PDB file of C-alpha atoms and ligand atoms in Angstrom:
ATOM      1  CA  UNK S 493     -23.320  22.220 -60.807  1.00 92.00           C
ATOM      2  CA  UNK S 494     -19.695  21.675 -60.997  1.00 98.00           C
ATOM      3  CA  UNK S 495     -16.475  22.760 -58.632  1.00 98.00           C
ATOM      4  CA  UNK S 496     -13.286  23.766 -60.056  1.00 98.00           C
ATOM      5  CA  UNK S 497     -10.579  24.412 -58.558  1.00 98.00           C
ATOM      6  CA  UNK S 498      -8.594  27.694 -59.574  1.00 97.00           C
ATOM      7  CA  UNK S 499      -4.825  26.662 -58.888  1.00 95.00           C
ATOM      8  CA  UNK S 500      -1.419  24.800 -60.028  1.00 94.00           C
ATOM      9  CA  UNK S 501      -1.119  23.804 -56.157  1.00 95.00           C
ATOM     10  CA  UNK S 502      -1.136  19.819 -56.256  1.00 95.00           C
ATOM     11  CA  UNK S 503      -1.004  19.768 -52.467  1.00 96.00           C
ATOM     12  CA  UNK S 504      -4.563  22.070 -52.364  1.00 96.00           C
ATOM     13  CA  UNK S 505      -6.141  19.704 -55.005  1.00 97.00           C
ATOM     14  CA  UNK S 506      -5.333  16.460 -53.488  1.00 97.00           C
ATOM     15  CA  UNK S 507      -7.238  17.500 -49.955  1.00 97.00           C
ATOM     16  CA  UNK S 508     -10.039  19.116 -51.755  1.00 97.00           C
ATOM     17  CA  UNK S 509     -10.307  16.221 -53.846  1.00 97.00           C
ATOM     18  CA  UNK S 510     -10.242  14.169 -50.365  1.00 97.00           C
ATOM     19  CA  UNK S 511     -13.516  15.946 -49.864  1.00 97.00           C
ATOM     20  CA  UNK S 512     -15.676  14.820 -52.335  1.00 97.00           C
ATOM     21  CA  UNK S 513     -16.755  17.557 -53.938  1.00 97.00           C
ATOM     22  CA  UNK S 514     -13.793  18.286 -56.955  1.00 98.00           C
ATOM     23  CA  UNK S 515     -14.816  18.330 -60.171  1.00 98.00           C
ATOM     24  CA  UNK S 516     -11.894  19.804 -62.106  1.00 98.00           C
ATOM     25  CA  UNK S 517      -9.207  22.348 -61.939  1.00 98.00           C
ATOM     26  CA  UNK S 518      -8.243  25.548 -63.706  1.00 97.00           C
ATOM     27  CA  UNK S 519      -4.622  26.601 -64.478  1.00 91.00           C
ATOM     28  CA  UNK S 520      -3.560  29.682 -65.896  1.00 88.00           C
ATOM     29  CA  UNK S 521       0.572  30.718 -66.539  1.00 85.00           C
ATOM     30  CA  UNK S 522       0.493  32.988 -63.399  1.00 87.00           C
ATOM     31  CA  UNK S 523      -0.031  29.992 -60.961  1.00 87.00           C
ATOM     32  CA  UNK S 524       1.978  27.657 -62.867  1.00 88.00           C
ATOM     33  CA  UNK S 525       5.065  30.148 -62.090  1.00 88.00           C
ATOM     34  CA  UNK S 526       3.538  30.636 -59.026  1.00 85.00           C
ATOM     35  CA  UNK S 527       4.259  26.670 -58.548  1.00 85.00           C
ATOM     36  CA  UNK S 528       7.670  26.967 -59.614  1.00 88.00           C
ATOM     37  CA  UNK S 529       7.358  23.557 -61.377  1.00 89.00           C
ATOM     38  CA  UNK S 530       7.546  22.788 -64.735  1.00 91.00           C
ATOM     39  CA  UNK S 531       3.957  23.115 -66.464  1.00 91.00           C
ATOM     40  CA  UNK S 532       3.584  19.731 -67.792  1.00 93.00           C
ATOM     41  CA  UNK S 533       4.785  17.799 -65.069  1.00 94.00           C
ATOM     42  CA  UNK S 534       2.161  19.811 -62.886  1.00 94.00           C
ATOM     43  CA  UNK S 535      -0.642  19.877 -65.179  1.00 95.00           C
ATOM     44  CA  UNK S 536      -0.056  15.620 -65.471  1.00 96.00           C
ATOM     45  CA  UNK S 537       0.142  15.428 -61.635  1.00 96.00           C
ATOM     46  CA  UNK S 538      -2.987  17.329 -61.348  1.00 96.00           C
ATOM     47  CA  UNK S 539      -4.639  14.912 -64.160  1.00 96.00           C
ATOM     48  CA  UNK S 540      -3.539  12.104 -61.946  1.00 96.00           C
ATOM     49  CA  UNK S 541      -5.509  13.467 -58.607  1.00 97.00           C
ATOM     50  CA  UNK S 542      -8.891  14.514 -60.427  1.00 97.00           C
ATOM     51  CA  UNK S 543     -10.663  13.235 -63.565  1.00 95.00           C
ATOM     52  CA  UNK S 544     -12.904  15.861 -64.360  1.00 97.00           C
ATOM     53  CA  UNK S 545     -11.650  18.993 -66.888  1.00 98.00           C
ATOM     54  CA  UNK S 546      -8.506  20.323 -66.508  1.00 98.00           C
ATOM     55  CA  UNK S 547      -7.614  23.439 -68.077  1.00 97.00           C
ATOM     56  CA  UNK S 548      -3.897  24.070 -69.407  1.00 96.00           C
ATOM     57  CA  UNK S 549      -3.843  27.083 -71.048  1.00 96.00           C
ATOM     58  CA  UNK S 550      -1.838  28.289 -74.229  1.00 96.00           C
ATOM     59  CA  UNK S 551      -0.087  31.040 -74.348  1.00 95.00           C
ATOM     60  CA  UNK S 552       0.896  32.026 -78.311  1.00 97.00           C
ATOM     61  CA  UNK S 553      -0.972  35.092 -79.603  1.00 97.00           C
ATOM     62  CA  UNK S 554      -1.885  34.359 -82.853  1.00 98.00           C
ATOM     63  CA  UNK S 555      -4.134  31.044 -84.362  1.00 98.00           C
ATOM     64  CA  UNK S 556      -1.896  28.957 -85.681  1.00 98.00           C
ATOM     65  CA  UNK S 557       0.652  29.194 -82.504  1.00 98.00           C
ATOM     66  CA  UNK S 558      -2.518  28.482 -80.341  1.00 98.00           C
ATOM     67  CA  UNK S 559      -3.733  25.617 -82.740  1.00 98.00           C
ATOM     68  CA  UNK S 560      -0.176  23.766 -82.598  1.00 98.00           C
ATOM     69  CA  UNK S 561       0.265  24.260 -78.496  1.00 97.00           C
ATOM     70  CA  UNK S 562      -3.243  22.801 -78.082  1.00 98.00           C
ATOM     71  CA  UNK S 563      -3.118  19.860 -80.444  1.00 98.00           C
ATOM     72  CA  UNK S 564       0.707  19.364 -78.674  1.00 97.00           C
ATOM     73  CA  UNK S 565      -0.776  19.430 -75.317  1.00 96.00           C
ATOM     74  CA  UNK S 566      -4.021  17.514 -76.455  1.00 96.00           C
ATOM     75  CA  UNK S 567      -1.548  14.614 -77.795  1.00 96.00           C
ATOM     76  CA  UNK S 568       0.939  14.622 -74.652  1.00 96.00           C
ATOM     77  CA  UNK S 569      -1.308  15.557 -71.111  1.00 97.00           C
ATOM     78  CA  UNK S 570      -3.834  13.148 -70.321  1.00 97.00           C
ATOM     79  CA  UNK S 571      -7.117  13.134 -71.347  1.00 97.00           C
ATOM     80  CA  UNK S 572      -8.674  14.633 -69.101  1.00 98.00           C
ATOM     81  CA  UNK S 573      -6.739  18.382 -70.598  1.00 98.00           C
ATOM     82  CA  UNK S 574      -8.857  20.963 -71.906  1.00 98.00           C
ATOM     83  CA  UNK S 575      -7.199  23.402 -73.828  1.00 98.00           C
ATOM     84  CA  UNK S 576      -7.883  27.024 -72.411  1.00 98.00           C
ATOM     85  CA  UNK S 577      -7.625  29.812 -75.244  1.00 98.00           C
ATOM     86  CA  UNK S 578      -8.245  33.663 -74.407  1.00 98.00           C
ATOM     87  CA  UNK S 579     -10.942  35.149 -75.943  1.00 98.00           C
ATOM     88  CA  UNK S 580      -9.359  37.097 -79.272  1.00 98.00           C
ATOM     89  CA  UNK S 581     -10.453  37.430 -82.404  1.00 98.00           C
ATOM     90  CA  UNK S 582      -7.144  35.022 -83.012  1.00 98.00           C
ATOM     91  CA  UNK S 583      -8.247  32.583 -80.123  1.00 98.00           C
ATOM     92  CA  UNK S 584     -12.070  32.183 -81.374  1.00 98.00           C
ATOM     93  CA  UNK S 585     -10.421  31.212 -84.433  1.00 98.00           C
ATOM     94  CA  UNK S 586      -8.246  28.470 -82.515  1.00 98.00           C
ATOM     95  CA  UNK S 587     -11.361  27.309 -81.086  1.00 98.00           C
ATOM     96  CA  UNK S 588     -13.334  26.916 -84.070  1.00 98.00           C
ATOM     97  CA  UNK S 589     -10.018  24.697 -85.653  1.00 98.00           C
ATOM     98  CA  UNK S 590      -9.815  22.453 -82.384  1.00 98.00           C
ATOM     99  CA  UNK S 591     -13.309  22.483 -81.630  1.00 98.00           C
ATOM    100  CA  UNK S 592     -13.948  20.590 -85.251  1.00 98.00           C
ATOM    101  CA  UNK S 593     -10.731  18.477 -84.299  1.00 98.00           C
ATOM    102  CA  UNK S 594     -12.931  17.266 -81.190  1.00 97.00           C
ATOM    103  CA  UNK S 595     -10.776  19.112 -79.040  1.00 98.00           C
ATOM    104  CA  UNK S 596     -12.630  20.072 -76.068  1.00 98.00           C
ATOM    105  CA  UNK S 597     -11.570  24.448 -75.229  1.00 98.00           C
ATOM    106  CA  UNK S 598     -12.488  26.608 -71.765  1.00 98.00           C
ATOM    107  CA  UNK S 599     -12.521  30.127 -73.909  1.00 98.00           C
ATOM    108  CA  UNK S 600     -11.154  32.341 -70.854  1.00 98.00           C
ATOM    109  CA  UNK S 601     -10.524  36.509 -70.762  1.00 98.00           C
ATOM    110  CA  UNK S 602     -14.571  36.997 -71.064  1.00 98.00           C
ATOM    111  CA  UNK S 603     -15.862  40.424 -70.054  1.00 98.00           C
ATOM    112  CA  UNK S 604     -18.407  40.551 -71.585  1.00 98.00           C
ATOM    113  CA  UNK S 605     -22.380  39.014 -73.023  1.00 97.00           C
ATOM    114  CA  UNK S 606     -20.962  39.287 -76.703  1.00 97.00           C
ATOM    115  CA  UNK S 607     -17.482  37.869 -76.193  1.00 98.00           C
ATOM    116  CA  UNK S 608     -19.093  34.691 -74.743  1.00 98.00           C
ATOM    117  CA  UNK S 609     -21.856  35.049 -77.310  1.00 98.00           C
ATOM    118  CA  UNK S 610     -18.865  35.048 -79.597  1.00 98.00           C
ATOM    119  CA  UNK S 611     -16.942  31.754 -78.074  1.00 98.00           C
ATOM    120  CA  UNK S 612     -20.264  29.397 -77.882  1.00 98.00           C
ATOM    121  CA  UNK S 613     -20.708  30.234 -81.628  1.00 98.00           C
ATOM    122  CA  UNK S 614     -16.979  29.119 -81.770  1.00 98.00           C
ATOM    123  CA  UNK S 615     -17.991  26.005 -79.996  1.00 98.00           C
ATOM    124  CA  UNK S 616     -16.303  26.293 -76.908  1.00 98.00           C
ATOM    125  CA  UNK S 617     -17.040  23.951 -74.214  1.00 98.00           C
ATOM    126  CA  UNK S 618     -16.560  26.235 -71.473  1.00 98.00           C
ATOM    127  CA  UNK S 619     -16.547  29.944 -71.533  1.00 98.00           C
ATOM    128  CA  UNK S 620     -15.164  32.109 -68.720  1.00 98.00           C
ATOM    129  CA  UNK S 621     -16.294  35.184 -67.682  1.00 98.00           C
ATOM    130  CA  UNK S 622     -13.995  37.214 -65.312  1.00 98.00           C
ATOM    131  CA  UNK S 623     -16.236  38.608 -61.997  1.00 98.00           C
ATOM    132  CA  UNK S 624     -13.769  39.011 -59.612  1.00 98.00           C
ATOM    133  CA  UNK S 625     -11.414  41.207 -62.570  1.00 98.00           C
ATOM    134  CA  UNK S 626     -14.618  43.239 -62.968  1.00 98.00           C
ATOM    135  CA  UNK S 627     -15.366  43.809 -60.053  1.00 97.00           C
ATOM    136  CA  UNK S 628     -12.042  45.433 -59.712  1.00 97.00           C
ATOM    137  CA  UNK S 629     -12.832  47.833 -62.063  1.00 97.00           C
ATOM    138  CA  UNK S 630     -15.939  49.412 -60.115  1.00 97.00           C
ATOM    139  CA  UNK S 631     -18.423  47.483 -62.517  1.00 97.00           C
ATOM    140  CA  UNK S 632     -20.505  44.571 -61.477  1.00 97.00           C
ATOM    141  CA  UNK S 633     -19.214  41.107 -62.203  1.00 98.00           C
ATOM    142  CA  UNK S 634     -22.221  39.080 -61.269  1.00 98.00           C
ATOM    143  CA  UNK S 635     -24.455  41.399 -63.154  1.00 98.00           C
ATOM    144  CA  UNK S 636     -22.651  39.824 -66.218  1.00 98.00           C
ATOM    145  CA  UNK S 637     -23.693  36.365 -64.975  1.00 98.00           C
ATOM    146  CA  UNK S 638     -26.950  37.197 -65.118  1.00 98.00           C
ATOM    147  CA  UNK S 639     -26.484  38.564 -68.540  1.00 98.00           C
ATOM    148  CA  UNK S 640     -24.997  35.473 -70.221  1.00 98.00           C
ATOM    149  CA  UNK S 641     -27.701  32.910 -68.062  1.00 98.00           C
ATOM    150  CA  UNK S 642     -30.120  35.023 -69.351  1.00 97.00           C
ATOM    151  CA  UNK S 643     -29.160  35.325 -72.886  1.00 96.00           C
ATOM    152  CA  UNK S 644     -28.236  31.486 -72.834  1.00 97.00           C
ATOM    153  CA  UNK S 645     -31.794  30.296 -71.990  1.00 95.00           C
ATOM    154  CA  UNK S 646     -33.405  32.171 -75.566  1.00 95.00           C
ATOM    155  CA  UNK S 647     -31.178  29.181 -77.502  1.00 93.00           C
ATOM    156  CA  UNK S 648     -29.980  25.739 -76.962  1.00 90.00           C
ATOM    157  CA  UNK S 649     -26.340  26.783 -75.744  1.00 95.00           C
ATOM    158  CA  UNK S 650     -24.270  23.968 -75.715  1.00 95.00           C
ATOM    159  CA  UNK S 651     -21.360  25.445 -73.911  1.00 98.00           C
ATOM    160  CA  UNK S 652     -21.203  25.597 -70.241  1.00 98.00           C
ATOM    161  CA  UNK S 653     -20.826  29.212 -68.176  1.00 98.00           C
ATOM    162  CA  UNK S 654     -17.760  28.328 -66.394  1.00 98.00           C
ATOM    163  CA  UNK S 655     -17.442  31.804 -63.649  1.00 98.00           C
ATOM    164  CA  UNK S 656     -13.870  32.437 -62.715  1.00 98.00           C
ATOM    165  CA  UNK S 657     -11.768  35.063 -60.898  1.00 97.00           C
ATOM    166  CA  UNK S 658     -13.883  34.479 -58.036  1.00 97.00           C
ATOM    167  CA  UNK S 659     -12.726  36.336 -54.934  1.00 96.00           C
ATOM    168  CA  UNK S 660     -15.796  34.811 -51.479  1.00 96.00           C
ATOM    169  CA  UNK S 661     -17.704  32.169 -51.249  1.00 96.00           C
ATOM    170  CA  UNK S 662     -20.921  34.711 -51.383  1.00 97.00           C
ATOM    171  CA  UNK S 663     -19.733  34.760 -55.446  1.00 97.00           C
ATOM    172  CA  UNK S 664     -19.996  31.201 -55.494  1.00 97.00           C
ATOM    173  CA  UNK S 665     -23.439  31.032 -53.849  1.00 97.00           C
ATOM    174  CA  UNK S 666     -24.703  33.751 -55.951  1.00 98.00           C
ATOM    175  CA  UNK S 667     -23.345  32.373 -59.377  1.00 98.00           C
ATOM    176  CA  UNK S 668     -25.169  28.946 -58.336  1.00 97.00           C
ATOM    177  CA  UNK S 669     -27.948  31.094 -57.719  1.00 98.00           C
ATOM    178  CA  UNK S 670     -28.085  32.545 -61.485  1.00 98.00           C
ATOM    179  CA  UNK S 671     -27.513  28.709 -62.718  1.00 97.00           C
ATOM    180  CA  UNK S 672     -23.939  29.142 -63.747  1.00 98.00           C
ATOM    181  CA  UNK S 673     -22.834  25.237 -64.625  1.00 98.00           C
ATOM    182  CA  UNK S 674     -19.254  25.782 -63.303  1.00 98.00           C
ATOM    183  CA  UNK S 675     -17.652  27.829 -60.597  1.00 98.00           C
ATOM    184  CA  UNK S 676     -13.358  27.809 -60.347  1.00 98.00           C
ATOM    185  CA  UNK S 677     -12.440  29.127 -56.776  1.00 97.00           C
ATOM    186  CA  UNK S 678      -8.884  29.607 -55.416  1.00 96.00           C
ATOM    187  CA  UNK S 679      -9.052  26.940 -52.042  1.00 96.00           C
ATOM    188  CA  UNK S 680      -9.334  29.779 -49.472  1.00 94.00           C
TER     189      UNK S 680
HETATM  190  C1  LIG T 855      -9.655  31.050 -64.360  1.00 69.37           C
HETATM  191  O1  LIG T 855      -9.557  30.095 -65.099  1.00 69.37           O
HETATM  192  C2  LIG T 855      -8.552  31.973 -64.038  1.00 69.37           C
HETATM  193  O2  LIG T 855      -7.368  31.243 -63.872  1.00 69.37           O
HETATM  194  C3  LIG T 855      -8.762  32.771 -62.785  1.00 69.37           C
HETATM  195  O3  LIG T 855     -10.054  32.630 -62.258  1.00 69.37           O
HETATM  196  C4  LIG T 855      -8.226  34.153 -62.861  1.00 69.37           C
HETATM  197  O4  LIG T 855      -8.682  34.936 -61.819  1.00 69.37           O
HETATM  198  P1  LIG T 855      -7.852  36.039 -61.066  1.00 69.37           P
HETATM  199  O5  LIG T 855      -6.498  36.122 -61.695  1.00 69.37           O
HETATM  200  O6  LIG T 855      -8.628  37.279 -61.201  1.00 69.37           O
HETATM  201  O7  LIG T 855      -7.795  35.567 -59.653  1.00 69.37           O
END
């Protein structure tokens, strides 16, 4: 079971670090901004703090552009950098490329059992389904955690069911519940 941390705040993932209980961080462009500090210098200050995963996440459209930005970021973060990729036809194809260049990926913008179907077959270390962004919508986020455990245990799935967009700690609880291997949560 594995804690991420959903933010670009360094201040937030120093004291949770403090705690004991950090195992990586996700970023995404909104809380980057949201920083106001330039993304490399954050996502290297973040590297510094906590040695698990941490995603930085590309944010060209099409394969190549993702490809170059990843290997870029792969060759000048720390190694500790996981490149995050949204889950298009365009960014399965990035995955597949940086996946064979041993380029570890957290496939994010999963809303469904297929798409993540989709991104392990890609090779993705992480994939990231969205419960909080369903849940929005009137549908049931945590009923596609159940989906993807469920589907996972028929075959010897490699990549780890990272949930994000988690809005309580009763999503947390209930994604550990359904064996999800990682859970990102903003520090509130
Ligand atoms: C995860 O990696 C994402 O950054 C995050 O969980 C997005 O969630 P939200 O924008 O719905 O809060």
């Amino acid at each position: 079971m594995e804690f991420f941390l959903d933010t670009a705040d360094v201040d937030e993932i120093r004291e949770i670090a403090s705690w004991g209980i950090l195992d990586g961080v996700t970023t995404n462009p909104s809380l980057i901004k949201k920083s106001g500090r330039d993304f490399k210098t954050v996502v290297k200050e973040i590297a510094s703090i906590c040695d698990g995963p941490i995603s930085a996440e590309v944010t060209a459209l099409d394969t190549e552009g993702m490809i170059a930005q990843g290997m870029e970021l792969k060759s000048q973060l720390p190694d500790n950098v996981i490149i995050k990729i949204p889950c298009t036809p365009e960014g399965l194809a990035a995955t597949k490329i940086l996946t064979e260049n041993e380029i570890d990926t957290n496939v994010t913008l999963v809303f469904s059992a297929s798409q993540a179907l989709m991104a392990a077959k890609a090779g993705a270390t992480y994939v990231s389904p969205f419960i909080g962004r369903i849940d929005d919508t009137g549908s049931d986020g945590m009923a596609l955690i159940a989906e993807i455990m469920a589907t996972w245990q028929n075959y010897d799935v490699k990549t780890k069911v990272l949930a994000a967009s988690i809005r309580h700690p009763t999503h947390v609880l209930q994604c550990m519940q359904l064996g999800a291997h990682t859970v990102t949560m903003p520090t509130k």
